[in-house]
PDB file of C-alpha atoms and ligand atoms in Angstrom:
ATOM      1  CA  ARG A 199      -3.802 150.214  88.181  1.00 39.00           C
ATOM      2  CA  PRO A 200      -6.167 151.950  85.761  1.00 49.00           C
ATOM      3  CA  GLY A 201      -4.449 152.429  82.387  1.00 45.00           C
ATOM      4  CA  ASP A 202      -1.725 149.821  82.973  1.00 48.00           C
ATOM      5  CA  ARG A 203      -3.383 147.180  80.792  1.00 43.00           C
ATOM      6  CA  GLU A 204      -3.624 149.550  77.795  1.00 45.00           C
ATOM      7  CA  GLU A 205      -0.032 150.712  78.236  1.00 45.00           C
ATOM      8  CA  VAL A 206       1.221 147.110  78.306  1.00 49.00           C
ATOM      9  CA  GLU A 207      -0.897 146.109  75.310  1.00 47.00           C
ATOM     10  CA  LEU A 208       0.062 149.155  73.222  1.00 49.00           C
ATOM     11  CA  GLY A 209       3.635 149.284  74.446  1.00 49.00           C
ATOM     12  CA  VAL A 210       3.653 153.086  74.532  1.00 63.00           C
ATOM     13  CA  LYS A 211       2.955 155.992  76.805  1.00 67.00           C
ATOM     14  CA  THR A 212       1.881 159.170  75.064  1.00 73.00           C
ATOM     15  CA  ARG A 213       3.908 162.235  76.060  1.00 74.00           C
ATOM     16  CA  PRO A 214       1.806 165.306  76.757  1.00 78.00           C
ATOM     17  CA  ARG A 215       3.037 168.174  74.551  1.00 72.00           C
ATOM     18  CA  THR A 216       2.413 171.858  75.005  1.00 82.00           C
ATOM     19  CA  GLN A 217       1.648 173.739  71.774  1.00 87.00           C
ATOM     20  CA  ARG A 218       4.690 175.787  70.827  1.00 88.00           C
ATOM     21  CA  PRO A 219       5.333 177.209  67.357  1.00 89.00           C
ATOM     22  CA  PRO A 220       8.847 176.584  65.990  1.00 96.00           C
ATOM     23  CA  MET A 221      11.191 179.532  66.548  1.00 98.00           C
ATOM     24  CA  TYR A 222      13.824 180.822  64.128  1.00 98.00           C
ATOM     25  CA  LYS A 223      17.291 182.245  64.804  1.00 98.00           C
ATOM     26  CA  VAL A 224      18.189 185.306  62.735  1.00 98.00           C
ATOM     27  CA  LEU A 225      21.902 185.144  61.901  1.00 98.00           C
ATOM     28  CA  LEU A 226      24.222 187.928  60.784  1.00 98.00           C
ATOM     29  CA  LEU A 227      27.272 186.991  58.687  1.00 98.00           C
ATOM     30  CA  ASN A 228      30.640 188.709  58.574  1.00 98.00           C
ATOM     31  CA  ASP A 229      32.201 190.135  55.415  1.00 98.00           C
ATOM     32  CA  ASP A 230      35.276 192.279  54.732  1.00 98.00           C
ATOM     33  CA  PHE A 231      33.502 195.370  53.386  1.00 98.00           C
ATOM     34  CA  THR A 232      30.411 196.373  55.356  1.00 98.00           C
ATOM     35  CA  PRO A 233      31.410 199.195  57.730  1.00 98.00           C
ATOM     36  CA  MET A 234      31.234 198.372  61.424  1.00 98.00           C
ATOM     37  CA  GLU A 235      29.136 201.486  62.104  1.00 98.00           C
ATOM     38  CA  PHE A 236      26.529 200.385  59.555  1.00 98.00           C
ATOM     39  CA  VAL A 237      26.171 196.980  61.258  1.00 98.00           C
ATOM     40  CA  VAL A 238      25.819 198.714  64.637  1.00 98.00           C
ATOM     41  CA  HIS A 239      23.136 200.976  63.144  1.00 98.00           C
ATOM     42  CA  VAL A 240      21.228 197.960  61.763  1.00 98.00           C
ATOM     43  CA  LEU A 241      21.330 196.180  65.125  1.00 98.00           C
ATOM     44  CA  GLU A 242      20.073 199.288  66.944  1.00 98.00           C
ATOM     45  CA  ARG A 243      17.303 200.046  64.448  1.00 98.00           C
ATOM     46  CA  LEU A 244      15.975 196.559  63.672  1.00 98.00           C
ATOM     47  CA  PHE A 245      16.838 194.497  66.735  1.00 98.00           C
ATOM     48  CA  ASN A 246      16.132 197.008  69.507  1.00 97.00           C
ATOM     49  CA  MET A 247      19.644 196.835  70.920  1.00 98.00           C
ATOM     50  CA  ASN A 248      21.276 199.679  72.813  1.00 98.00           C
ATOM     51  CA  HIS A 249      24.584 201.022  71.477  1.00 98.00           C
ATOM     52  CA  ALA A 250      26.768 198.890  73.786  1.00 98.00           C
ATOM     53  CA  GLN A 251      24.871 195.677  72.944  1.00 98.00           C
ATOM     54  CA  ALA A 252      25.004 196.464  69.220  1.00 98.00           C
ATOM     55  CA  ILE A 253      28.789 196.986  69.329  1.00 98.00           C
ATOM     56  CA  GLU A 254      29.248 193.752  71.282  1.00 98.00           C
ATOM     57  CA  ILE A 255      27.220 191.652  68.794  1.00 98.00           C
ATOM     58  CA  MET A 256      28.832 193.357  65.767  1.00 98.00           C
ATOM     59  CA  LEU A 257      32.303 192.537  67.159  1.00 98.00           C
ATOM     60  CA  THR A 258      31.233 188.928  67.804  1.00 98.00           C
ATOM     61  CA  VAL A 259      30.210 188.582  64.139  1.00 98.00           C
ATOM     62  CA  HIS A 260      33.438 190.324  63.051  1.00 98.00           C
ATOM     63  CA  ARG A 261      35.610 187.910  65.092  1.00 98.00           C
ATOM     64  CA  LYS A 262      33.662 184.653  64.794  1.00 98.00           C
ATOM     65  CA  GLY A 263      32.103 185.037  61.341  1.00 98.00           C
ATOM     66  CA  ILE A 264      28.485 184.659  62.437  1.00 98.00           C
ATOM     67  CA  ALA A 265      26.199 185.352  65.391  1.00 98.00           C
ATOM     68  CA  VAL A 266      22.560 185.022  66.384  1.00 98.00           C
ATOM     69  CA  VAL A 267      21.010 188.482  66.606  1.00 98.00           C
ATOM     70  CA  GLY A 268      17.543 187.363  67.686  1.00 98.00           C
ATOM     71  CA  VAL A 269      15.030 184.518  67.863  1.00 98.00           C
ATOM     72  CA  PHE A 270      11.537 185.061  66.421  1.00 98.00           C
ATOM     73  CA  SER A 271       8.452 183.398  64.966  1.00 97.00           C
ATOM     74  CA  HIS A 272       8.820 182.412  61.287  1.00 97.00           C
ATOM     75  CA  GLU A 273       6.968 185.484  60.031  1.00 98.00           C
ATOM     76  CA  ILE A 274       8.870 187.990  62.179  1.00 98.00           C
ATOM     77  CA  ALA A 275      12.221 186.342  61.360  1.00 98.00           C
ATOM     78  CA  GLU A 276      11.474 186.572  57.606  1.00 98.00           C
ATOM     79  CA  THR A 277      10.590 190.245  57.996  1.00 98.00           C
ATOM     80  CA  LYS A 278      13.788 191.000  59.946  1.00 98.00           C
ATOM     81  CA  VAL A 279      15.959 189.249  57.333  1.00 98.00           C
ATOM     82  CA  ALA A 280      14.232 191.150  54.514  1.00 98.00           C
ATOM     83  CA  GLN A 281      14.657 194.471  56.347  1.00 98.00           C
ATOM     84  CA  VAL A 282      18.384 193.881  56.959  1.00 98.00           C
ATOM     85  CA  MET A 283      18.935 192.852  53.326  1.00 98.00           C
ATOM     86  CA  GLU A 284      17.013 195.889  52.052  1.00 98.00           C
ATOM     87  CA  LEU A 285      18.961 198.366  54.211  1.00 98.00           C
ATOM     88  CA  ALA A 286      22.255 196.776  53.085  1.00 98.00           C
ATOM     89  CA  ARG A 287      21.201 196.762  49.413  1.00 98.00           C
ATOM     90  CA  ARG A 288      20.210 200.452  49.557  1.00 98.00           C
ATOM     91  CA  GLN A 289      23.677 201.354  50.872  1.00 98.00           C
ATOM     92  CA  GLN A 290      25.357 198.838  48.511  1.00 98.00           C
ATOM     93  CA  HIS A 291      26.916 196.876  51.376  1.00 98.00           C
ATOM     94  CA  PRO A 292      27.388 193.098  50.950  1.00 98.00           C
ATOM     95  CA  LEU A 293      26.033 192.354  54.447  1.00 98.00           C
ATOM     96  CA  GLN A 294      24.239 188.990  54.621  1.00 98.00           C
ATOM     97  CA  CYS A 295      21.509 187.924  57.024  1.00 98.00           C
ATOM     98  CA  THR A 296      19.767 184.528  57.147  1.00 98.00           C
ATOM     99  CA  MET A 297      17.412 182.534  59.340  1.00 98.00           C
ATOM    100  CA  GLU A 298      17.551 178.984  60.680  1.00 98.00           C
ATOM    101  CA  LYS A 299      15.055 176.857  62.590  1.00 98.00           C
ATOM    102  CA  GLU A 300      16.052 176.569  66.245  1.00 96.00           C
TER     103      GLU A 300
HETATM  104  N1  TYC B  85      34.202 192.806  59.058  1.00 71.50           N
HETATM  105  C1  TYC B  85      33.641 194.134  58.829  1.00 71.50           C
HETATM  106  C2  TYC B  85      34.762 195.162  58.816  1.00 71.50           C
HETATM  107  O1  TYC B  85      35.869 194.883  59.245  1.00 71.50           O
HETATM  108  C3  TYC B  85      32.614 194.510  59.908  1.00 71.50           C
HETATM  109  C4  TYC B  85      31.411 193.604  59.903  1.00 71.50           C
HETATM  110  C5  TYC B  85      30.893 193.164  61.117  1.00 71.50           C
HETATM  111  C6  TYC B  85      30.773 193.252  58.735  1.00 71.50           C
HETATM  112  C7  TYC B  85      29.757 192.345  61.153  1.00 71.50           C
HETATM  113  C8  TYC B  85      29.634 192.451  58.741  1.00 71.50           C
HETATM  114  O2  TYC B  85      27.988 191.230  59.991  1.00 71.50           O
HETATM  115  C9  TYC B  85      29.141 192.002  59.964  1.00 71.50           C
HETATM  116  N2  TYC B  85      34.468 196.363  58.356  1.00 71.50           N
END
């Protein structure tokens, strides 16, 4: 068949790839001092969650130590992390937020 000879000679088949930018998980970390209501406020304001969703994710972080709060492009993820850290710093809470490639 057409193409077979080249595939045998090269020993490879190229895999068609769609162009997708890498995505980044934004992670919220638990600590013993940041008030639960502040974390809920952050999730509502910066991650467009409703109150029930925000409480659910906050409690997941509280119980498990860490949770994904969203998945974004690199630039948006960096902005979200910076915004969380700035809100926490302004209120002098030790809340930590990081990002990780998916
Ligand atoms: N563990 C905190 C408390 O008991 C609440 C908390 C939840 C803190 C989530 C940070 O990312 C966090 N007040």
